[in-house]
Amino acid sequence: MSLNVKPITKDLKEINNVYELFRNSFPVNEQIPMWFLWWKSKKDFIDFIAFYDEDVFVGFTYLITNKNLTFVLYLAIDSEIRSKGYGGRLLSNIKKQYPHNRIILNIEAVEEAAINYEQRLKRKNFYMRNGYSKTSFNLFEYGQSYEVLVNGSEVSTEEYRDLFKRFTGPVLSLFFKPKFYFT
């Protein structure tokens, strides 16, 4: 059974659920200010989408596209219904929405010394089971190492930079300087 989707607007009935899920699902250092996400969501290359199972709010995604590359900036499932297959269904829905695109995302690097090592490993295994693989590079930004995963063929660091330059704009992109390192 497929999920129903609705664009997220400030008028969405479950908008408070979206805000709460956003705040509770991502570390503070990974939370882009909501005003910026709203502003950018008006662009034609951004999809801010709520997912429903019939009329039950399941979660949301925030997607950025540049050419044939789509970046999953945020994917969150309501904590009350996690581990019921919804994450995989959201990923499948994204792939159907962008059948000719490579889909990329970042996860915290799986490092044995990390306090949340088991959580990181579980997250990586989830994405690998759903058709993602490691790219040839990782990145370091804002004090955190990330693995870049892709569903589809390899992504270059230049494509990654171009996508974020489109997202942030030419001025703000001057401050977005991830450090890439090859694995």
Coordinates of C-alpha atoms in Angstrom, one line a residue:
M1 CA 0.0 0.0 0.0
S2 CA 1.4 3.4 -1.0
L3 CA 1.5 6.4 1.3
N4 CA -0.4 9.6 0.6
V5 CA 1.6 12.8 0.3
K6 CA 0.9 16.4 0.9
P7 CA 3.1 19.4 0.4
I8 CA 4.0 21.0 3.8
T9 CA 2.7 24.5 4.2
K10 CA 2.1 26.6 7.2
D11 CA -1.6 25.7 6.8
L12 CA -1.1 22.0 7.1
K13 CA -3.3 20.6 9.8
E14 CA -0.4 18.6 11.3
I15 CA 2.1 21.5 11.1
N16 CA 2.7 21.3 14.9
N17 CA 3.5 17.6 14.5
V18 CA 6.0 18.5 11.8
Y19 CA 7.7 21.1 14.1
E20 CA 7.8 18.7 17.0
L21 CA 9.1 15.8 14.9
F22 CA 11.8 18.1 13.5
R23 CA 13.0 19.2 16.9
N24 CA 13.0 15.7 18.4
S25 CA 14.5 13.8 15.5
F26 CA 17.7 15.8 14.7
P27 CA 20.5 17.0 16.8
V28 CA 20.4 20.8 17.4
N29 CA 23.6 21.3 15.3
E30 CA 21.8 19.7 12.3
Q31 CA 18.7 21.8 12.5
I32 CA 18.7 24.4 9.9
P33 CA 16.5 27.3 11.1
M34 CA 12.9 26.7 10.1
W35 CA 12.5 30.2 8.7
F36 CA 15.2 29.3 6.1
L37 CA 13.6 25.9 5.3
W38 CA 10.2 27.7 4.7
W39 CA 11.8 30.4 2.6
K40 CA 13.6 27.8 0.4
S41 CA 10.6 25.5 0.2
K42 CA 9.0 28.0 -2.1
K43 CA 11.6 27.2 -4.8
D44 CA 10.8 24.7 -7.5
F45 CA 13.8 22.4 -6.7
I46 CA 12.6 21.8 -3.0
D47 CA 10.0 19.3 -1.9
F48 CA 8.9 19.6 1.7
I49 CA 6.5 16.7 2.0
A50 CA 4.3 15.2 4.7
F51 CA 3.4 11.5 4.4
Y52 CA 0.2 9.8 5.6
D53 CA -1.0 6.2 5.9
E54 CA -4.6 6.9 5.0
D55 CA -5.2 9.9 7.3
V56 CA -2.6 9.2 9.9
F57 CA 0.5 11.5 9.8
V58 CA 3.6 9.3 9.4
G59 CA 6.4 11.7 8.9
F60 CA 8.1 14.1 6.5
T61 CA 11.0 14.6 4.1
Y62 CA 12.8 17.7 2.9
L63 CA 14.4 17.1 -0.5
I64 CA 16.7 19.3 -2.6
T65 CA 17.2 18.6 -6.3
N66 CA 19.9 19.8 -8.7
K67 CA 19.9 18.2 -12.2
N68 CA 19.7 14.4 -11.7
L69 CA 20.7 14.5 -8.1
T70 CA 18.3 14.6 -5.1
F71 CA 19.5 15.1 -1.6
V72 CA 17.4 13.9 1.4
L73 CA 18.1 16.7 3.8
Y74 CA 15.6 15.5 6.4
L75 CA 13.6 12.3 6.7
A76 CA 11.7 11.7 9.9
I77 CA 9.1 9.2 11.1
D78 CA 6.7 9.8 14.0
S79 CA 8.2 8.1 17.0
E80 CA 4.9 6.4 17.8
I81 CA 5.1 4.3 14.6
R82 CA 8.8 3.7 14.0
S83 CA 10.0 0.2 13.1
K84 CA 6.8 -0.6 11.2
G85 CA 8.3 -0.3 7.7
Y86 CA 7.4 3.4 7.1
G87 CA 11.0 4.5 6.6
G88 CA 11.5 2.1 3.8
R89 CA 8.2 3.1 2.3
L90 CA 9.2 6.8 2.4
L91 CA 12.5 5.9 0.6
S92 CA 10.7 3.9 -2.0
N93 CA 8.3 6.8 -2.5
I94 CA 11.2 9.2 -3.0
K95 CA 12.8 6.9 -5.6
K96 CA 9.4 6.7 -7.5
Q97 CA 9.1 10.5 -7.4
Y98 CA 12.6 10.8 -8.9
P99 CA 13.0 7.6 -11.0
H100 CA 16.0 9.0 -13.0
N101 CA 17.8 10.7 -10.1
R102 CA 20.5 9.5 -7.9
I103 CA 19.3 10.0 -4.3
I104 CA 21.9 11.0 -1.7
L105 CA 21.9 11.6 2.0
N106 CA 24.3 12.0 4.9
I107 CA 24.5 9.9 8.1
E108 CA 26.7 10.3 11.1
A109 CA 29.9 8.4 10.4
V110 CA 29.8 4.9 12.0
E111 CA 32.7 5.2 14.4
E112 CA 33.1 2.7 17.2
A113 CA 34.1 5.4 19.7
A114 CA 30.8 7.3 19.2
I115 CA 28.5 7.3 22.2
N116 CA 25.6 6.4 19.8
Y117 CA 27.6 3.8 17.8
E118 CA 24.8 1.2 17.8
Q119 CA 22.2 3.8 16.6
R120 CA 24.6 4.9 13.8
L121 CA 25.2 1.3 12.7
K122 CA 21.5 0.5 12.8
R123 CA 20.8 3.6 10.7
K124 CA 23.5 2.8 8.1
N125 CA 22.3 -0.8 7.9
F126 CA 18.7 0.4 7.3
Y127 CA 19.8 2.5 4.3
M128 CA 22.0 -0.2 2.9
R129 CA 19.0 -2.6 3.0
N130 CA 17.0 0.0 1.1
G131 CA 19.4 0.2 -1.8
Y132 CA 22.0 2.8 -0.7
S133 CA 25.7 2.4 -0.8
K134 CA 28.7 4.4 0.3
T135 CA 30.1 7.0 -2.0
S136 CA 33.9 7.4 -2.4
F137 CA 34.0 10.3 0.1
N138 CA 32.9 11.3 3.5
L139 CA 32.7 14.8 4.8
F140 CA 33.4 16.8 7.9
E141 CA 31.4 19.8 8.9
Y142 CA 30.5 21.7 12.0
G143 CA 32.6 19.3 14.1
Q144 CA 31.0 16.1 12.9
S145 CA 32.0 13.4 10.4
Y146 CA 29.4 12.2 7.9
E147 CA 29.2 9.3 5.5
V148 CA 27.6 10.2 2.2
L149 CA 25.3 7.4 0.9
V150 CA 23.8 7.1 -2.6
N151 CA 21.0 5.2 -4.3
G152 CA 22.3 5.0 -7.8
S153 CA 25.6 5.7 -9.4
E154 CA 28.6 7.5 -7.8
V155 CA 28.4 11.2 -6.9
S156 CA 31.3 13.6 -7.1
T157 CA 32.2 16.2 -4.5
E158 CA 31.7 18.9 -7.2
E159 CA 28.1 17.7 -7.7
Y160 CA 27.6 17.7 -4.0
R161 CA 28.9 21.3 -3.7
D162 CA 26.8 22.4 -6.7
L163 CA 23.6 21.1 -5.1
F164 CA 24.2 22.9 -1.9
K165 CA 25.2 26.1 -3.7
R166 CA 21.8 26.0 -5.4
F167 CA 20.1 25.4 -2.0
T168 CA 21.9 28.1 0.0
G169 CA 22.4 30.6 -2.8
P170 CA 25.6 32.2 -4.0
V171 CA 26.2 34.3 -0.9
L172 CA 25.5 31.8 1.8
S173 CA 27.4 29.1 -0.1
L174 CA 30.6 31.1 0.6
F175 CA 30.1 29.9 4.3
F176 CA 29.3 26.3 3.4
K177 CA 32.7 24.7 3.3
P178 CA 32.5 21.0 4.0
K179 CA 35.8 19.2 4.2
F180 CA 35.7 16.1 2.0
Y181 CA 37.9 13.1 2.6
F182 CA 38.1 10.0 0.4
T183 CA 37.5 6.5 1.8

